[in-house]
Coordinates of N, CA and C in Angstrom, one line a residue:
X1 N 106.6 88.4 104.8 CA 105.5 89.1 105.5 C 105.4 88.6 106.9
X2 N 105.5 89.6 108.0 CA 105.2 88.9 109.4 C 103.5 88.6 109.4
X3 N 104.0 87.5 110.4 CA 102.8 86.8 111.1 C 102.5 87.1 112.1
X4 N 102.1 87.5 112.9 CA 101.8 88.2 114.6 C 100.6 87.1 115.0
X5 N 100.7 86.5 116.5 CA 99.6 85.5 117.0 C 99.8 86.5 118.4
X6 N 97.9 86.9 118.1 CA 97.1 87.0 119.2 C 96.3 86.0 119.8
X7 N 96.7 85.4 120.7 CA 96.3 84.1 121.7 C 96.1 83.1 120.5
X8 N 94.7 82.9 120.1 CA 94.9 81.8 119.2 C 94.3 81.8 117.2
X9 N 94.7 83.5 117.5 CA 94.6 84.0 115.9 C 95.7 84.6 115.3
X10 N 96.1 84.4 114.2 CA 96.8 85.1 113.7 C 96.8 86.1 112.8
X11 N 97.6 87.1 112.7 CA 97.2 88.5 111.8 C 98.4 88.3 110.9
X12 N 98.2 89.1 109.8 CA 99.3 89.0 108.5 C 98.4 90.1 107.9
X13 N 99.2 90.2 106.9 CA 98.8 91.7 105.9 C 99.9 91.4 104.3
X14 N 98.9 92.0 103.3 CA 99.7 91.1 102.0 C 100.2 93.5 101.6
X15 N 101.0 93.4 101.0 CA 102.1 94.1 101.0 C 101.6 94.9 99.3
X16 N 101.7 95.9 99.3 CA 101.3 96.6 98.3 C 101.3 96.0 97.1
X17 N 102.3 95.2 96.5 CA 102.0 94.3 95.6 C 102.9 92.9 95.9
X18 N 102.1 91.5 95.4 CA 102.5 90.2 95.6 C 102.5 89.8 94.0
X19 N 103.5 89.5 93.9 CA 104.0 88.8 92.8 C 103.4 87.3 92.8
X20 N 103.5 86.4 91.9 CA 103.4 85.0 92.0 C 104.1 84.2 92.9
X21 N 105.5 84.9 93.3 CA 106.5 83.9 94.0 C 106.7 83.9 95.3
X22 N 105.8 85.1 95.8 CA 105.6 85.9 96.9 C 104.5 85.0 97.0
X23 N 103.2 85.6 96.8 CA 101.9 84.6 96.8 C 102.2 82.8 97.6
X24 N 102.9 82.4 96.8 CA 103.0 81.1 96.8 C 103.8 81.2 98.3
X25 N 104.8 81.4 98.7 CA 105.7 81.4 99.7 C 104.5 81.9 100.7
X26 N 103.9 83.1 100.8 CA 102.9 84.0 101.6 C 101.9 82.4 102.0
X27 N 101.3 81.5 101.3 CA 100.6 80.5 101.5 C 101.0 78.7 102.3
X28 N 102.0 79.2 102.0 CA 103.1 78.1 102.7 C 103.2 78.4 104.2
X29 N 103.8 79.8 104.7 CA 104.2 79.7 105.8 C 103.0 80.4 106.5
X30 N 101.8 81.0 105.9 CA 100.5 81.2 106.7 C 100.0 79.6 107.1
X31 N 100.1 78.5 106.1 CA 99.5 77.4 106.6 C 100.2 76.7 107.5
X32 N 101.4 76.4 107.2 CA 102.2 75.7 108.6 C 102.3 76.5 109.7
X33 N 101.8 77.8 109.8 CA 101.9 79.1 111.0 C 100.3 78.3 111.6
X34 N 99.4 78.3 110.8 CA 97.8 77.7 111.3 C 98.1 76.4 111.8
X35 N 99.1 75.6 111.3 CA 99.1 74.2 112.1 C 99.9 74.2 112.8
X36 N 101.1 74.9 113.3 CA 102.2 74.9 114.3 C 101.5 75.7 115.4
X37 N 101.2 76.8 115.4 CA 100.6 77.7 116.2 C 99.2 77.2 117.0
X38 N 98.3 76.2 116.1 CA 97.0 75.8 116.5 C 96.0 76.7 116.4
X39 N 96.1 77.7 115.3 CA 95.3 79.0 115.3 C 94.0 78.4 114.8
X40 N 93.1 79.4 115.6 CA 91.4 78.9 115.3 C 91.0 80.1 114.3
X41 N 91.7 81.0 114.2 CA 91.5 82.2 113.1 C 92.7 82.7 112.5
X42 N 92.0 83.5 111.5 CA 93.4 84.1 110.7 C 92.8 85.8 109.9
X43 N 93.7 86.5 110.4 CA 93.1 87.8 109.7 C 94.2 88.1 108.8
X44 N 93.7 88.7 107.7 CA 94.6 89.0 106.4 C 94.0 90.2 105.9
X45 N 95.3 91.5 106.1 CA 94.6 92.7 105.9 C 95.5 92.9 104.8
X46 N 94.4 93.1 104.1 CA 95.2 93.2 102.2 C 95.0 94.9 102.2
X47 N 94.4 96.0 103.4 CA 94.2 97.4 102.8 C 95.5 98.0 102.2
X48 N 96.8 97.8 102.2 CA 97.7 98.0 101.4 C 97.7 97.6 99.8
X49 N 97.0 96.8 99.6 CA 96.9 96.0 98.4 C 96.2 97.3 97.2
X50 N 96.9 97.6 96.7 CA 96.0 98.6 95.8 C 95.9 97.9 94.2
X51 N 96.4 97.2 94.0 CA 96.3 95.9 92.9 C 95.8 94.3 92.6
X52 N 94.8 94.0 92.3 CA 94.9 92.5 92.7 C 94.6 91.9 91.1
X53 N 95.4 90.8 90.8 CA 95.2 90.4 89.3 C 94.8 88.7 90.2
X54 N 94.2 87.6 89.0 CA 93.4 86.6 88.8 C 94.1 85.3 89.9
X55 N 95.4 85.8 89.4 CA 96.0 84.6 90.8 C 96.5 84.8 92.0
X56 N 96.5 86.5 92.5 CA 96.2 86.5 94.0 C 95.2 86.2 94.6
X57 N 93.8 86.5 93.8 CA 92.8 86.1 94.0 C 92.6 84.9 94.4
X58 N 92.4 84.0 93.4 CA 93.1 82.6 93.0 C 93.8 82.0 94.4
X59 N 94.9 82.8 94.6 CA 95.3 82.2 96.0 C 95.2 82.7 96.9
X60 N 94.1 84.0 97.4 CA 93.2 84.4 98.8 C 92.3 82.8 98.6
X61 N 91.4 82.6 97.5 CA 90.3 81.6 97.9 C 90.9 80.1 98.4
X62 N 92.0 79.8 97.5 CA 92.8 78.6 97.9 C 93.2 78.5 99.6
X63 N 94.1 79.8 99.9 CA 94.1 79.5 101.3 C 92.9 80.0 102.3
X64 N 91.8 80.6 102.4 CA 90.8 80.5 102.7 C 90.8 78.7 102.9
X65 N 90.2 77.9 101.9 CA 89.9 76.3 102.0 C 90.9 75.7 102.3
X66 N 92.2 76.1 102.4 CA 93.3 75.2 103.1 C 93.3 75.6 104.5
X67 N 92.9 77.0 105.1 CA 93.1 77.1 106.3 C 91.2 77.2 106.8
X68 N 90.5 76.4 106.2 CA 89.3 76.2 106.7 C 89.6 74.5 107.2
X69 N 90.0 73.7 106.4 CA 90.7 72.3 106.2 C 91.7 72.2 107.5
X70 N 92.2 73.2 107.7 CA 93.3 72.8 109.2 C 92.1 73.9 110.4
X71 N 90.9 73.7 110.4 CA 90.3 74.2 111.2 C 90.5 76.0 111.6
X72 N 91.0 76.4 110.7 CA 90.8 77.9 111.3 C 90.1 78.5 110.0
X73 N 89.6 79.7 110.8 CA 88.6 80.7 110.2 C 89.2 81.8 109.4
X74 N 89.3 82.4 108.3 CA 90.0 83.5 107.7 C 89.2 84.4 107.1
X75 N 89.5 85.8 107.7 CA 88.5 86.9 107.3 C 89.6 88.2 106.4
X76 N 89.3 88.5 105.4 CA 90.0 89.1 104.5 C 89.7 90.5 104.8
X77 N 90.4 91.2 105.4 CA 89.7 93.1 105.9 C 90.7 94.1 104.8
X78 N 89.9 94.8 104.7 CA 90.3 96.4 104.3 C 90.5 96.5 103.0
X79 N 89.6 95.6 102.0 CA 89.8 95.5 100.9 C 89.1 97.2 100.2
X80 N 90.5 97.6 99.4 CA 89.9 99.2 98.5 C 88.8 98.6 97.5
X81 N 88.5 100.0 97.3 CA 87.5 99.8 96.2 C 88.4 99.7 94.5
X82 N 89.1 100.3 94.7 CA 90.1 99.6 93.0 C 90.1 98.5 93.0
X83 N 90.3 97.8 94.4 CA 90.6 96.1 94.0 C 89.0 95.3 94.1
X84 N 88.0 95.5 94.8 CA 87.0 95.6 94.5 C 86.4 95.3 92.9
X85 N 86.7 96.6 92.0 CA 86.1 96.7 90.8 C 87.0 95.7 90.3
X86 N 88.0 96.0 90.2 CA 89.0 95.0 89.5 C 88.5 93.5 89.9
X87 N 88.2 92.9 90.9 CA 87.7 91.5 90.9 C 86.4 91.6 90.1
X88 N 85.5 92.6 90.3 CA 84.5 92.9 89.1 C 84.2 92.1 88.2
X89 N 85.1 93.5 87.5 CA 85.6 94.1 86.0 C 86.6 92.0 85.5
X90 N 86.9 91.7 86.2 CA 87.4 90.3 86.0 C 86.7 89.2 86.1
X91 N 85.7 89.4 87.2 CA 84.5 88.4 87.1 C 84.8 87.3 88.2
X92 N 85.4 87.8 88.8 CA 86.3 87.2 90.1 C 85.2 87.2 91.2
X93 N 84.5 85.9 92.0 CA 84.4 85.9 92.9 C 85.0 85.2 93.9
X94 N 85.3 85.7 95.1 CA 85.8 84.9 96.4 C 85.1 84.0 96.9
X95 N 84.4 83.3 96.5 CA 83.8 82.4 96.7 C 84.5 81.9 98.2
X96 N 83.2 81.6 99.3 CA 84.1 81.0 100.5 C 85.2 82.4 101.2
X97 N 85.0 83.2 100.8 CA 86.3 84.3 101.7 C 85.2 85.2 102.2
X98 N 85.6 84.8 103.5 CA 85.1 86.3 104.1 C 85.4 87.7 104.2
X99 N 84.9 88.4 104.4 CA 85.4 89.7 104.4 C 85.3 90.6 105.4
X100 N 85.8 91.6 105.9 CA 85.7 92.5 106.9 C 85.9 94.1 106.2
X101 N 85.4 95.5 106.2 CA 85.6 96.3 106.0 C 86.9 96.8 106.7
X102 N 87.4 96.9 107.8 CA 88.3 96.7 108.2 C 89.4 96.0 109.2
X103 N 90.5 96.2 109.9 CA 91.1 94.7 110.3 C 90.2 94.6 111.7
X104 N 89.8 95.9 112.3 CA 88.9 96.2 113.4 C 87.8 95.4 113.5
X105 N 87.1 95.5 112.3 CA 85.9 94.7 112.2 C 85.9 93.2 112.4
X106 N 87.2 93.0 111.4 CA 87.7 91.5 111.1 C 88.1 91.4 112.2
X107 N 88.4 91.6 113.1 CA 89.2 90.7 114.5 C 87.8 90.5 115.2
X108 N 86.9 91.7 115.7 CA 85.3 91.2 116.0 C 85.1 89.6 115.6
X109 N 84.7 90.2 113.8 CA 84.2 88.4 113.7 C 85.1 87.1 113.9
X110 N 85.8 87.6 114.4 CA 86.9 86.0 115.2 C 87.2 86.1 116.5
X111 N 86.1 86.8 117.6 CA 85.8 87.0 118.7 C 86.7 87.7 119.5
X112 N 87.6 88.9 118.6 CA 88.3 90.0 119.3 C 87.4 91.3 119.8
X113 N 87.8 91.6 120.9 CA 87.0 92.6 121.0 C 88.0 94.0 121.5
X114 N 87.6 95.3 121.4 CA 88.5 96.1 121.8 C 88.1 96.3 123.1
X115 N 89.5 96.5 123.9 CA 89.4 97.1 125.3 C 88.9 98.4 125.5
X116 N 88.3 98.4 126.5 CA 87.5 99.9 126.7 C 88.3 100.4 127.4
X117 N 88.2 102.1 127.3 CA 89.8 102.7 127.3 C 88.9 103.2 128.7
X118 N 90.4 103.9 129.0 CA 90.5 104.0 130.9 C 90.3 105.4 130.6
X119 N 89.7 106.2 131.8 CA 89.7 107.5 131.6 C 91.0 107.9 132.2
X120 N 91.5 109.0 132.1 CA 92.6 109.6 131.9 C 92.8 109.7 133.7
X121 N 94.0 109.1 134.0 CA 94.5 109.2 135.4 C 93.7 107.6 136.1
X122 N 93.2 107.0 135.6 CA 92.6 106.0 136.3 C 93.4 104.9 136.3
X123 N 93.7 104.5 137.3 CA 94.5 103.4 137.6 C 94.3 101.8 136.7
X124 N 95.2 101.6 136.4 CA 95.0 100.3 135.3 C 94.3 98.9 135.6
X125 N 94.5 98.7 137.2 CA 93.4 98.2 138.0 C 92.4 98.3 138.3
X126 N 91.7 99.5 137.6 CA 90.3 99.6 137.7 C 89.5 98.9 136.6
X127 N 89.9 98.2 135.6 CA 89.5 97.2 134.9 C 89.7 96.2 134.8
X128 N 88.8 95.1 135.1 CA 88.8 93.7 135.5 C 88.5 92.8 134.1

């Protein structure tokens, strides 16, 4: 799964479905990516995720407190409503994970903000 670093956040996204061996691997190189990189956030857009069983969960909350532990922040965006119920219907809570309705939102609460768009023909220098 790529890792993309914006200045000093990084973004990732978990993949329509994560197996156990994927998971584990996915947790490894997000955390040495938070300590090599020096990232002060992490967004993780699970909106592809249309399944989630007890140990992805399990290991969103885990690396949430490992990448709170190496100092960065993790906001979990675009979670569906199937996976939603399904943590439910399981009794699953994220205890400690933030959340964002989507990756848009989630970059806000880690002090991204969007650029305000140029009107049409305006020189790219007109914004400072």
């Amino acid at each position: 799964m790529p890792i993309l670093r914006l200045g000093d956040v990084l973004v990732t996204g978990l993949l329509d479905e994560l197996d156990d061996k994927s998971a584990l691997a996915f947790t490894d190189e997000l955390t040495r990516r938070i300590t090599a990189d020096e990232a002060r956030g992490v967004l993780i857009d699970i909106s592809r995720l249309e399944i989630i069983d007890s140990f992805v969960a399990r290991t969103l909350m885990e690396l949430t407190t490992m990448a709170r532990l190496l100092g960065a922040r993790v906001i979990v965006a675009g979670m569906l409503p199937p996976v939603t119920m399904t943590l439910v219907e399981l009794g699953i809570e994220l205890s400690g994970v933030e959340t964002a309705l989507n990756a848009e939102r989630g970059m806000a609460l880690l002090g991204w903000q969007r650029s305000p768009r140029l009107p049409e023909g305006a020189p790219r220098a007109a914004i400072r």
